[in-house]
PDB file of C-alpha atoms in Angstrom:
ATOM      1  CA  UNK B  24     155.943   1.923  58.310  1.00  0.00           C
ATOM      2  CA  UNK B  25     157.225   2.960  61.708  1.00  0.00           C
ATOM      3  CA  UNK B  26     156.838   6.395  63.159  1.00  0.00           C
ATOM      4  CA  UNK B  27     158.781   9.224  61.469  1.00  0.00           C
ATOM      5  CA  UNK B  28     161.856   9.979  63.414  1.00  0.00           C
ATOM      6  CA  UNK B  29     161.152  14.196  64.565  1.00  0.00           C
ATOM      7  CA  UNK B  30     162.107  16.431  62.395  1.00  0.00           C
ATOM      8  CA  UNK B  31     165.889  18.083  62.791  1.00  0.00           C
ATOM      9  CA  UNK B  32     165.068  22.133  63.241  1.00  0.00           C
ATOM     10  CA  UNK B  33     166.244  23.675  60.247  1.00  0.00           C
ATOM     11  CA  UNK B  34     170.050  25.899  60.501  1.00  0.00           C
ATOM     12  CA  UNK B  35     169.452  29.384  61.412  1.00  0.00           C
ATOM     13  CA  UNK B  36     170.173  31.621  58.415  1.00  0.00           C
ATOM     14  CA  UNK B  37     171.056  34.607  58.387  1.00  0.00           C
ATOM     15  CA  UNK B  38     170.687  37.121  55.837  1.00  0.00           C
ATOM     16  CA  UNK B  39     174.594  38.418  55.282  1.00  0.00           C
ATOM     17  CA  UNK B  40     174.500  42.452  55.573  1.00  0.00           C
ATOM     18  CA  UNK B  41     178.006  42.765  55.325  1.00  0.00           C
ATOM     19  CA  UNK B  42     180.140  41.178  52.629  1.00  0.00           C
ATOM     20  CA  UNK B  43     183.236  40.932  51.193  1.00  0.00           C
ATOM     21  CA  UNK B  44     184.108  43.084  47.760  1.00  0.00           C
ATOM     22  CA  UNK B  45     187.127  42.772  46.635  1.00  0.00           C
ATOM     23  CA  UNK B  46     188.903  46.410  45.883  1.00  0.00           C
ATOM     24  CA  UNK B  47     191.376  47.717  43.142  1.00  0.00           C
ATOM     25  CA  UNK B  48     193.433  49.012  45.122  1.00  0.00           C
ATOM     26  CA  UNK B  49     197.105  48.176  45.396  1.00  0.00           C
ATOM     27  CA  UNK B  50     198.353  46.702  49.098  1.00  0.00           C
ATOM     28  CA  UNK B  51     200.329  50.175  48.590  1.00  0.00           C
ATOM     29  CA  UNK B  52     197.098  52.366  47.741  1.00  0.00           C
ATOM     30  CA  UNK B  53     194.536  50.109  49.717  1.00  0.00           C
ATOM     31  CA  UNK B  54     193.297  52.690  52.354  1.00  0.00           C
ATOM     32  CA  UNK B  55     193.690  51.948  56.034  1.00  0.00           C
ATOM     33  CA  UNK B  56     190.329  50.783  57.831  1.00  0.00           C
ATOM     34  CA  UNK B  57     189.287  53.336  60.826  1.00  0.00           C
ATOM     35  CA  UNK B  58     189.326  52.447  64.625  1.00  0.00           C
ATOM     36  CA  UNK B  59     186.744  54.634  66.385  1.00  0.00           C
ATOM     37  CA  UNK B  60     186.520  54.861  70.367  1.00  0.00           C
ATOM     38  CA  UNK B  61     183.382  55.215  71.514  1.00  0.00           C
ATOM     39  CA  UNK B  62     183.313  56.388  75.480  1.00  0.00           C
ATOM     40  CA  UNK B  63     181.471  54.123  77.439  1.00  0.00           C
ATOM     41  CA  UNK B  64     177.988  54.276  79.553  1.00  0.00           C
ATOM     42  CA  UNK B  65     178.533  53.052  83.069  1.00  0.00           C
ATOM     43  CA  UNK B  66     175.586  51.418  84.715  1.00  0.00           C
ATOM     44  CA  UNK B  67     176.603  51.183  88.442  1.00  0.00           C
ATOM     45  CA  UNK B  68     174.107  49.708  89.940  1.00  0.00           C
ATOM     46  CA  UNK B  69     172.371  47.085  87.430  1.00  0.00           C
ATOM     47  CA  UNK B  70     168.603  46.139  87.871  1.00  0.00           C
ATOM     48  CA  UNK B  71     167.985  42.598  89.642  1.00  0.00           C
ATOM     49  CA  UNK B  72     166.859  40.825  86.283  1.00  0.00           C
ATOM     50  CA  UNK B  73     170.206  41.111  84.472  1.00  0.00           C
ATOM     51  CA  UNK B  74     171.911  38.656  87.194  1.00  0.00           C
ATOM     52  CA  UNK B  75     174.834  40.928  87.745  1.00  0.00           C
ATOM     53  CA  UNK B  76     173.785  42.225  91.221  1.00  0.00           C
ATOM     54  CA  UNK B  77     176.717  44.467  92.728  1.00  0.00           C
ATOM     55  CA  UNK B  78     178.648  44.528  89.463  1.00  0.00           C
ATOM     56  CA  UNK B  79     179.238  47.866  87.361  1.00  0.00           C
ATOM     57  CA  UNK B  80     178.298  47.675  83.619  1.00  0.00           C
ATOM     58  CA  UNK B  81     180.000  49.289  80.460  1.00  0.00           C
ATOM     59  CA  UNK B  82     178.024  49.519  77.262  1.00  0.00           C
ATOM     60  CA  UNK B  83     177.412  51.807  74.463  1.00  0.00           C
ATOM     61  CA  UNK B  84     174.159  52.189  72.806  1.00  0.00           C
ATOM     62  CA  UNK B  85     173.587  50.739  69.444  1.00  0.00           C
ATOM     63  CA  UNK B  86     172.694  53.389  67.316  1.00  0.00           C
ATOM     64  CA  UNK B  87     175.930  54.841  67.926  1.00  0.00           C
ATOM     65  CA  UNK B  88     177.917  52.085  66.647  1.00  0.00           C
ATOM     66  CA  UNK B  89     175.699  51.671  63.671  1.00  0.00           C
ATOM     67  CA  UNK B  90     176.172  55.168  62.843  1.00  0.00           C
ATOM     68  CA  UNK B  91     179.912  54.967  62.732  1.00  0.00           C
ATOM     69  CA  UNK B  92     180.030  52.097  61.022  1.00  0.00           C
ATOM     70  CA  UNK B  93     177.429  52.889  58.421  1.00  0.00           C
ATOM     71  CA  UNK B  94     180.670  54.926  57.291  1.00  0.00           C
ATOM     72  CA  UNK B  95     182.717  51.382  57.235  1.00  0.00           C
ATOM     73  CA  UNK B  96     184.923  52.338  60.013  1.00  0.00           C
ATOM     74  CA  UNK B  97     184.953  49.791  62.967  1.00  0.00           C
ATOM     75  CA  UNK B  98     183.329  51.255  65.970  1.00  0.00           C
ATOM     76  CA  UNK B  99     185.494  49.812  69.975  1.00  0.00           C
ATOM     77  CA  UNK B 100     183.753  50.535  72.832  1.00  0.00           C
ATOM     78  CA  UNK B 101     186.414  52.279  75.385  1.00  0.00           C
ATOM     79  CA  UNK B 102     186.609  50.509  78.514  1.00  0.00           C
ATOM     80  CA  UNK B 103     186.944  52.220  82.040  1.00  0.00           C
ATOM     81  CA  UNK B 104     189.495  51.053  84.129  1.00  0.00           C
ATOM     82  CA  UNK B 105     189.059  51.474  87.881  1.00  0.00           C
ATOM     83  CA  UNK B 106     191.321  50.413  90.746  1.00  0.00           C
ATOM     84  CA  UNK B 107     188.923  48.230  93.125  1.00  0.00           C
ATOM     85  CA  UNK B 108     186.651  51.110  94.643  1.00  0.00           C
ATOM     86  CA  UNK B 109     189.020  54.099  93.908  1.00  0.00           C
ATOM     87  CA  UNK B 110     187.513  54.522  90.788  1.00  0.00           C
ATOM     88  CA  UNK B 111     190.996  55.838  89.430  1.00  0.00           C
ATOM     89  CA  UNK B 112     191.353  55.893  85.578  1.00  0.00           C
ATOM     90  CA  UNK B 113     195.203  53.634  84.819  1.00  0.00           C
ATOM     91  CA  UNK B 114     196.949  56.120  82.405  1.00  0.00           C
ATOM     92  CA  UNK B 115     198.812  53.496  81.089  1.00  0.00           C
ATOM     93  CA  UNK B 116     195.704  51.707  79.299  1.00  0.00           C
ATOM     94  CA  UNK B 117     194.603  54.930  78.697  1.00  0.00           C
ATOM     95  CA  UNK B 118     197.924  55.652  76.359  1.00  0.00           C
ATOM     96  CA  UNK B 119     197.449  52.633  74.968  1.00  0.00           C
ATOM     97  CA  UNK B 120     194.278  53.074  73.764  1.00  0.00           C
ATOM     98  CA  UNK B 121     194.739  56.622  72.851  1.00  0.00           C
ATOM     99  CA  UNK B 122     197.420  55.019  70.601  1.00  0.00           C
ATOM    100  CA  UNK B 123     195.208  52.502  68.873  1.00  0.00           C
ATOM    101  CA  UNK B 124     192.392  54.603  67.864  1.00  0.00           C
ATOM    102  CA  UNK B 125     192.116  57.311  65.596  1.00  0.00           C
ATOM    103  CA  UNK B 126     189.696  58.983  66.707  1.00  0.00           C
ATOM    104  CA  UNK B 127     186.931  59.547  69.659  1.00  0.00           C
ATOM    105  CA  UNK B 128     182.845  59.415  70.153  1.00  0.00           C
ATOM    106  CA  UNK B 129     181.721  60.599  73.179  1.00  0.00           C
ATOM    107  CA  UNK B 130     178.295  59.150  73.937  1.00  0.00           C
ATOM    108  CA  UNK B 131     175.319  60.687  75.435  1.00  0.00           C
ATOM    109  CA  UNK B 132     174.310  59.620  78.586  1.00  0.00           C
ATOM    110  CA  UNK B 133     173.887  61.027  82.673  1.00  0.00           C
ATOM    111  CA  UNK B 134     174.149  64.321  83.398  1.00  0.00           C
ATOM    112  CA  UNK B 135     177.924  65.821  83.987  1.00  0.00           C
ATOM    113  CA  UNK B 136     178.552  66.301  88.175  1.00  0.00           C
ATOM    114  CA  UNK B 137     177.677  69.779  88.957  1.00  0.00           C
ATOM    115  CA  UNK B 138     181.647  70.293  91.241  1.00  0.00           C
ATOM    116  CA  UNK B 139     183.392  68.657  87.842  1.00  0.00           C
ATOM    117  CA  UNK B 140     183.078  72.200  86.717  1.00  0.00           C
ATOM    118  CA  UNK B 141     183.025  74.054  90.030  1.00  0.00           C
ATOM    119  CA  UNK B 142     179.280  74.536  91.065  1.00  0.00           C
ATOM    120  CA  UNK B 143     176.870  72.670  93.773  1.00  0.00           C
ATOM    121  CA  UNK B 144     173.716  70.608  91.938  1.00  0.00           C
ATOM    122  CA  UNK B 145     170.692  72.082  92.671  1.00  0.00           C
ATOM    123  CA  UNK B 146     169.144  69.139  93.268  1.00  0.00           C
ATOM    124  CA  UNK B 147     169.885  65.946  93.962  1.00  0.00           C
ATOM    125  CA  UNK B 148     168.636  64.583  90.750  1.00  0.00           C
ATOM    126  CA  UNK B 149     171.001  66.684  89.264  1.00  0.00           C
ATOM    127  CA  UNK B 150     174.146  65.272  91.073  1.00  0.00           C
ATOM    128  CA  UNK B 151     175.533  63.596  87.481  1.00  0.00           C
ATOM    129  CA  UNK B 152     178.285  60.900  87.652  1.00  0.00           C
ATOM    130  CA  UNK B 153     181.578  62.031  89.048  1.00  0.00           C
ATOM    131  CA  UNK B 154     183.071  58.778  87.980  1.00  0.00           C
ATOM    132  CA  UNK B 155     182.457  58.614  84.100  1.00  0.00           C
ATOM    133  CA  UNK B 156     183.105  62.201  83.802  1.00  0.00           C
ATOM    134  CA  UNK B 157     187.146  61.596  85.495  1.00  0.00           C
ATOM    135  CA  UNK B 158     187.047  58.574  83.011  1.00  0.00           C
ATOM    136  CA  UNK B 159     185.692  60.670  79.701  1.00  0.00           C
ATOM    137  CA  UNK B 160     187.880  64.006  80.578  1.00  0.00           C
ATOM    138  CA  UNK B 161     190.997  61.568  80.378  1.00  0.00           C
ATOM    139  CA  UNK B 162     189.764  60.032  77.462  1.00  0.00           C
ATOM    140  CA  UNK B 163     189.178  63.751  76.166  1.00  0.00           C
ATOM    141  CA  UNK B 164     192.224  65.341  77.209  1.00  0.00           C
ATOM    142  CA  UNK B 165     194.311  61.915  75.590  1.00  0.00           C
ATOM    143  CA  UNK B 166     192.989  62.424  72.464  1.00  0.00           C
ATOM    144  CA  UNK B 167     192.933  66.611  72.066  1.00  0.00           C
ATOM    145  CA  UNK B 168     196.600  66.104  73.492  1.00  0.00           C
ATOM    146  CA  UNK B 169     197.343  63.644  70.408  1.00  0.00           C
ATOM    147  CA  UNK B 170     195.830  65.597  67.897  1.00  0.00           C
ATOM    148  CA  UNK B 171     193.207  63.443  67.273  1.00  0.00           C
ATOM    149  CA  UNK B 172     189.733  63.915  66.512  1.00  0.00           C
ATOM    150  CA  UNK B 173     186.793  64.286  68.580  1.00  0.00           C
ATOM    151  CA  UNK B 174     183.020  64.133  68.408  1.00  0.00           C
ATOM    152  CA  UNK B 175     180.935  65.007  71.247  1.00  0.00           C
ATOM    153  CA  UNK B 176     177.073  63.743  71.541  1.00  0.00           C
ATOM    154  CA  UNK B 177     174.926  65.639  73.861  1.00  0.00           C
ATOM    155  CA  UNK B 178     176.301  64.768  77.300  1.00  0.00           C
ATOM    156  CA  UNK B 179     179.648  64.674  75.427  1.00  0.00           C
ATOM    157  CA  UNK B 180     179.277  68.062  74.219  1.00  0.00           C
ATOM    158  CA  UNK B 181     178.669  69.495  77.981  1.00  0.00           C
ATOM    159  CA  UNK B 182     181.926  67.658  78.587  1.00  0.00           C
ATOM    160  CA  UNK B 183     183.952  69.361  76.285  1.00  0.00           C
ATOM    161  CA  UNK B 184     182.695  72.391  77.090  1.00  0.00           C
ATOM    162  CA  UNK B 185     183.427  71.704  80.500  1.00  0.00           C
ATOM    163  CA  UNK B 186     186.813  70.137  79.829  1.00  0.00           C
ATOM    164  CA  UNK B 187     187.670  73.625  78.229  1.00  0.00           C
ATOM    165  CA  UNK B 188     186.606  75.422  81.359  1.00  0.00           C
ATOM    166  CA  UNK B 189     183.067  76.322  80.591  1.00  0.00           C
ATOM    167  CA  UNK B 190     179.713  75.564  82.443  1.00  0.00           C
ATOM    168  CA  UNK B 191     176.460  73.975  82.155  1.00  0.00           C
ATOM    169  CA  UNK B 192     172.798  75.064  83.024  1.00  0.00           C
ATOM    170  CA  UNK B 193     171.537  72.546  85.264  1.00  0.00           C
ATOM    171  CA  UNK B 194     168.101  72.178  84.066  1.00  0.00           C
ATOM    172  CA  UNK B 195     166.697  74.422  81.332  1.00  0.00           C
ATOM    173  CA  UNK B 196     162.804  74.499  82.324  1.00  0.00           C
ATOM    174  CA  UNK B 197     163.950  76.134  85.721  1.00  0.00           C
ATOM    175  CA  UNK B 198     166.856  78.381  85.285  1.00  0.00           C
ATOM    176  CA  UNK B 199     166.487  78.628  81.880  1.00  0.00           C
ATOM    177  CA  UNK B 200     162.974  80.989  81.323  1.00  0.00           C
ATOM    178  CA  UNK B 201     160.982  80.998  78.551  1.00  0.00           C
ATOM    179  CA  UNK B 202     162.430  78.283  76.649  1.00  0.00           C
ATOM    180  CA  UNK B 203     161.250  75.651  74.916  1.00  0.00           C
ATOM    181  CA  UNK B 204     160.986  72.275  75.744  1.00  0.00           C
ATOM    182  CA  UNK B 205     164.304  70.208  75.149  1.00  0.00           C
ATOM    183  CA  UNK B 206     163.250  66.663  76.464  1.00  0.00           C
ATOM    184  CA  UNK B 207     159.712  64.932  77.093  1.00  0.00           C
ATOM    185  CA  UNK B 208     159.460  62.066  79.460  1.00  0.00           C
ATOM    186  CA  UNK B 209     157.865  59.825  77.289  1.00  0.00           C
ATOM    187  CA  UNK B 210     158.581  60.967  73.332  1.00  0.00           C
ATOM    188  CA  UNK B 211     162.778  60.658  73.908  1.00  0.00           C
ATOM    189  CA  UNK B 212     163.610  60.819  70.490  1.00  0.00           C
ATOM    190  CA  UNK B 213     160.484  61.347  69.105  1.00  0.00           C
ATOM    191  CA  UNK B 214     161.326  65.296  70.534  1.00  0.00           C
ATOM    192  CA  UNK B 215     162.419  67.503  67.678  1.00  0.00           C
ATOM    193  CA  UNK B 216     163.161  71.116  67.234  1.00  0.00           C
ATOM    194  CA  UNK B 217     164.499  73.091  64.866  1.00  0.00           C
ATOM    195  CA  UNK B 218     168.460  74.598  65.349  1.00  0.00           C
ATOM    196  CA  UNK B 219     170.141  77.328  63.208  1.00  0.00           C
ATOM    197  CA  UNK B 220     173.989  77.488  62.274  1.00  0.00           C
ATOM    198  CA  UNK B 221     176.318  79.917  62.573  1.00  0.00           C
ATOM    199  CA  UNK B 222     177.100  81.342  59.168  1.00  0.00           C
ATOM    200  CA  UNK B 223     180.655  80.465  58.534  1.00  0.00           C
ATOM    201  CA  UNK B 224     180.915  77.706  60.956  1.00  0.00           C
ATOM    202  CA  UNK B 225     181.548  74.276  60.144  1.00  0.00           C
ATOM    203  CA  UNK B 226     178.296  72.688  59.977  1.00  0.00           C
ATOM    204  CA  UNK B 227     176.835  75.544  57.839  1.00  0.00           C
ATOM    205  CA  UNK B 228     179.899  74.229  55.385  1.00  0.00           C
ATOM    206  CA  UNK B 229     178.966  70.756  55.175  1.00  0.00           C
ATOM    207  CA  UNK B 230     175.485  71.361  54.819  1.00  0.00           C
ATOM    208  CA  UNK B 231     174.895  74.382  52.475  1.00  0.00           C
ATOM    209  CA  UNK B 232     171.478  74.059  51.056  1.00  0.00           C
ATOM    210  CA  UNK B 233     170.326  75.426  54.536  1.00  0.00           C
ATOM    211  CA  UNK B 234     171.025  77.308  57.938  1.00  0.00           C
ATOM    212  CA  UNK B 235     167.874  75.603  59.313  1.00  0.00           C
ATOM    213  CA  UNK B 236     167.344  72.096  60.024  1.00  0.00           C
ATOM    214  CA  UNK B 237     165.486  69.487  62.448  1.00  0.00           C
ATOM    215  CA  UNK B 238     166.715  67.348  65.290  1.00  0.00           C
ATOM    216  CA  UNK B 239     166.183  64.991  68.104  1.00  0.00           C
ATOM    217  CA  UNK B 240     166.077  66.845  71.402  1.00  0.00           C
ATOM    218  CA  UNK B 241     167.075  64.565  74.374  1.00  0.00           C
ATOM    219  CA  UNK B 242     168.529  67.031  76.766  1.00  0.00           C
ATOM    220  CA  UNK B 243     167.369  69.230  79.925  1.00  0.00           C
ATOM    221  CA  UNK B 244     170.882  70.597  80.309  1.00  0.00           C
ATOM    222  CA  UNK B 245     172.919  72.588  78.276  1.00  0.00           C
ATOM    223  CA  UNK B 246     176.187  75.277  77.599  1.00  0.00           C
ATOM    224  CA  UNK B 247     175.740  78.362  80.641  1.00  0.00           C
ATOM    225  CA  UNK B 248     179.751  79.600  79.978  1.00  0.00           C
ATOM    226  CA  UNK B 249     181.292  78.849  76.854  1.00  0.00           C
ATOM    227  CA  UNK B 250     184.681  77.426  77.536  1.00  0.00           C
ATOM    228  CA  UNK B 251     188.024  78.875  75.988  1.00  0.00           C
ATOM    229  CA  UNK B 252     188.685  78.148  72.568  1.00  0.00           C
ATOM    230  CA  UNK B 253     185.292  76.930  71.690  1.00  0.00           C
ATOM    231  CA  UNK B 254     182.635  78.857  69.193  1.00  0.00           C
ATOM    232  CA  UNK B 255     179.139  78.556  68.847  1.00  0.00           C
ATOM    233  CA  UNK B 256     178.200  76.414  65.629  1.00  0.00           C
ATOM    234  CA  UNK B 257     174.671  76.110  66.316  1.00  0.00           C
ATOM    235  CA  UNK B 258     171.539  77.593  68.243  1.00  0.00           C
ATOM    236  CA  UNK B 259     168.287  76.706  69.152  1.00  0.00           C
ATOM    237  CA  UNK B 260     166.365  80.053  67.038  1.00  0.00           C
ATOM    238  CA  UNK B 261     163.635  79.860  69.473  1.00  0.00           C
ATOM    239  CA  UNK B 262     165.501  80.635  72.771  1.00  0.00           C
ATOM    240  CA  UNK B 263     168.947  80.760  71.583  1.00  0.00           C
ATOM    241  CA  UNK B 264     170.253  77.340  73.510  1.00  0.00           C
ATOM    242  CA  UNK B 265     173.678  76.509  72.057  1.00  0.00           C
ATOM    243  CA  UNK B 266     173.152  73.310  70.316  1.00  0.00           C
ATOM    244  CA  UNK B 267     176.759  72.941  68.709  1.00  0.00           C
ATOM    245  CA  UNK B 268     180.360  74.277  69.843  1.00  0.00           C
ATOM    246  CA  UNK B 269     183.628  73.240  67.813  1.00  0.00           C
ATOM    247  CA  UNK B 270     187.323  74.269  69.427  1.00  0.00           C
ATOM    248  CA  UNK B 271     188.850  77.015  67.458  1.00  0.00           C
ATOM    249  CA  UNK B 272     192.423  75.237  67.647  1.00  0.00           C
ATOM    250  CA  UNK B 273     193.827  72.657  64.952  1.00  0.00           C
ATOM    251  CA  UNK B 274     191.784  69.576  64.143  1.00  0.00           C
ATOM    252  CA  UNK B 275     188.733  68.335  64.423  1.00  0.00           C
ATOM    253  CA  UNK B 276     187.207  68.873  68.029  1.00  0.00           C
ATOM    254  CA  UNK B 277     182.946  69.952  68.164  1.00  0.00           C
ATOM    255  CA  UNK B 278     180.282  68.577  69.926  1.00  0.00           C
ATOM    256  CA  UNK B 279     176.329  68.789  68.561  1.00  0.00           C
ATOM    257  CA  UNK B 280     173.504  68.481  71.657  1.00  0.00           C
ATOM    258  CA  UNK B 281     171.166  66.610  69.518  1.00  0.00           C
ATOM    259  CA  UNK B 282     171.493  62.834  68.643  1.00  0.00           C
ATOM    260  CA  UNK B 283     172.178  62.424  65.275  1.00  0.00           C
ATOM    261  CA  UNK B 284     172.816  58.509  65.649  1.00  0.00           C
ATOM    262  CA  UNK B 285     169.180  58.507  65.902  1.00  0.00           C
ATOM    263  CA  UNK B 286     168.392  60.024  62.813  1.00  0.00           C
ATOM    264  CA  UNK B 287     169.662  56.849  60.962  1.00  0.00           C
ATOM    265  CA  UNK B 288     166.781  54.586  62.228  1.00  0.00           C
ATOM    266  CA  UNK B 289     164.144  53.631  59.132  1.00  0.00           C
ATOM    267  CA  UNK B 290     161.130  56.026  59.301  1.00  0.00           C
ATOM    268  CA  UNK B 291     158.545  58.729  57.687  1.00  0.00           C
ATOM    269  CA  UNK B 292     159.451  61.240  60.538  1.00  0.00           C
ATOM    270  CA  UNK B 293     163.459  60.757  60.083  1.00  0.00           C
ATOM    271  CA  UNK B 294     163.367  61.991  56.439  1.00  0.00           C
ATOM    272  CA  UNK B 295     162.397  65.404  57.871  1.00  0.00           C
ATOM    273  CA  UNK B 296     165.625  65.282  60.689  1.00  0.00           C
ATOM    274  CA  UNK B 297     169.085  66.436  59.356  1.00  0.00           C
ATOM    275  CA  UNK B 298     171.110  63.938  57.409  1.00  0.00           C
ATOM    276  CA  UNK B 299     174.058  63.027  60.085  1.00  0.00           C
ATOM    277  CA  UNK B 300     176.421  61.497  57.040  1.00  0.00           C
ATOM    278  CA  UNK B 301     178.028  64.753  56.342  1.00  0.00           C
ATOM    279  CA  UNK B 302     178.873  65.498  60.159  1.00  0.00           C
ATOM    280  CA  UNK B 303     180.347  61.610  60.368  1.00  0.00           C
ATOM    281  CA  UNK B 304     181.953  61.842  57.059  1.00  0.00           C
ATOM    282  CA  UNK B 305     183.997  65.068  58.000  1.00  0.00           C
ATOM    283  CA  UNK B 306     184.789  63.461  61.514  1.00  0.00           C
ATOM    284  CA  UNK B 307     186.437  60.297  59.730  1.00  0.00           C
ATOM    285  CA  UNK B 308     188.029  62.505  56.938  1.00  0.00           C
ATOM    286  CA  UNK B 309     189.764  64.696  59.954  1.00  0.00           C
ATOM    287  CA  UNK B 310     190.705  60.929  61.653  1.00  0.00           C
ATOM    288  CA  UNK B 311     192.388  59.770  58.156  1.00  0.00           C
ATOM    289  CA  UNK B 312     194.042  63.172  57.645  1.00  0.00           C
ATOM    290  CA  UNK B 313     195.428  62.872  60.874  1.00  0.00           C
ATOM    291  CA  UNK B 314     196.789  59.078  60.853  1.00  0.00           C
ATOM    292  CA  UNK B 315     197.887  59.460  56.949  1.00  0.00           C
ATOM    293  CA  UNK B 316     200.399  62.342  57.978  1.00  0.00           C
ATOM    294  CA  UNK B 317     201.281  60.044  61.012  1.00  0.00           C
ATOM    295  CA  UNK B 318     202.190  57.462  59.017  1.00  0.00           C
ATOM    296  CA  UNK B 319     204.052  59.823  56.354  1.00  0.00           C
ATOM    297  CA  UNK B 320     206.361  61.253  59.103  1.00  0.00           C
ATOM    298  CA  UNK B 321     206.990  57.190  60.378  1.00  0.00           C
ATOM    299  CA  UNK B 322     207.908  56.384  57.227  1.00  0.00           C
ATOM    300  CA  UNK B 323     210.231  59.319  56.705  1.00  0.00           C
ATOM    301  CA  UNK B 324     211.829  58.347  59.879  1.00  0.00           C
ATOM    302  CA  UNK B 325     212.444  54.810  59.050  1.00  0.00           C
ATOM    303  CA  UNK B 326     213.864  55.951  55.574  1.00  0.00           C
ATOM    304  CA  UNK B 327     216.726  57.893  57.648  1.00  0.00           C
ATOM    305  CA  UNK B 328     216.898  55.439  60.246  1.00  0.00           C
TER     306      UNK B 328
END
């Protein structure tokens, strides 16, 4: 016998997560899938080893995605459009994705610039990213203007506080005395504390078993000013930190300071965090309320057209 040709490697297979079930509903009935923005991180200077020297990158960060669609709504990164080194956001992409989504994540990330909301940083560390927050406060102010819904994450919560005209502390372990710590080097999300809702507000509603819960602490910045409009839905009980703030107008704006896309990752210590499906579910169920009644009034139109 002559030598055995090699052996062919075997297909990679892949174990399907997702698949396809067939629903009862009527074409009529069947409801419409989701399309969630989620603002992009901007790395503008990428390390050597990723072979993109000089290039800006856009990403979001996994867990986010996951998180929205772990509710089966289909999670599109936003892209940030820029006019060679201006750094200008194009309104007219802007529009058009304002139009195509129905609602908005903003993701955690860099620190918010110190003059987008009027003060000097402190240090230089502390100078943020001018250029993602122009992009996000479009994004923001697109998607408030169209009465659509908005979740803010961390970094995205300064933002919208800021976008409303409030202010951030710079760095809570200096200008911030006596409280307690809010980020470790070296834990990330492995930092918890406990927060404490307002009674009445909105997260108190969708979790009413308790006022006290635990989450992932990421942050060394937070609320100074509250901005117009907005109301405190959460503290920190140990040095009274606002951890949550929701706008007081119509639909669905609020931002949380923790990371609750983290609390979805398999683990002994995440059964102890709060359960972020409530918090998603009302976001989506504010994003389907909204497009529903859009679609109601389109077809009304087209009926008298």
């Amino acid at each position: 016998m002559g030598p055995r040709p090699p052996s062919r490697p075997s297909p990679l297979r892949l174990r399907p997560r997702l698949t396809f079930r067939p629903n009862s509903f009527t074409p009529e009935e069947s409801p419409m899938t989701l399309r969630i923005g989620i603002s992009a991180r901007l790395l503008h200077d990428p390390p050597p080893g990723l072979g993109l020297p000089q290039k800006r990158l856009q990403f979001l960060e996994s867990s986010m995605a996951h998180w929205v669609m772990a509710h089966r709504a289909i999670a599109l990164m936003v892209p940030f459009v820029d006019e060679e080194s201006a750094a200008l956001v194009d309104p007219a992409p802007m529009a058009d994705m304002v139009d195509l989504l129905d609602g908005l994540v903003l993701q955690g990330g860099v620190d918010v610039c110190p003059e987008t909301y009027g003060a000097t940083p402190i240090q230089h560390e502390w100078r943020g990213d001018p250029i993602r927050d122009r992009y996000e406060l479009a994004l923001l102010r697109g998607f408030i203007e169209a009465g659509k819904p908005v979740l803010g994450v961390c970094r995205g919560a300064q933002l919208m506080n800021v976008y409303f005209g409030g202010t951030l502390v710079q760095d809570i372990p200096t200008l911030w005395p006596g409280a307690h710590s809010h980020q470790h080097p070296t834990h990330y999300d492995r930092l918890m504390h406990a927060v404490e809702f307002a009674p009445g507000s909105r997260l108190a509603g969708l979790y009413p078993s308790a006022t006290r819960h635990t989450v992932t602490s990421i942050h060394h910045q937070c609320v100074d000013r509250l901005g117009n409009g907005l109301v405190v839905e959460a503290r920190s009980p140990e040095d009274g930190i606002i951890e949550a703030i929701r706008h007081e107008g119509p639909g669905f704006v609020m931002g949380v300071q923790w990371h609750p896309e983290f609390h979805l990752t398999p683990g002994e210590t995440q059964k102890h965090l709060l359960d972020s499906g409530p918090m998603m579910q009302s976001f989506l169920d504010a994003a389907r309320a909204r497009a529903d009644r859009h679609r109601a009034r389109h077809a009304t139109g087209s009926a008298h057209g």
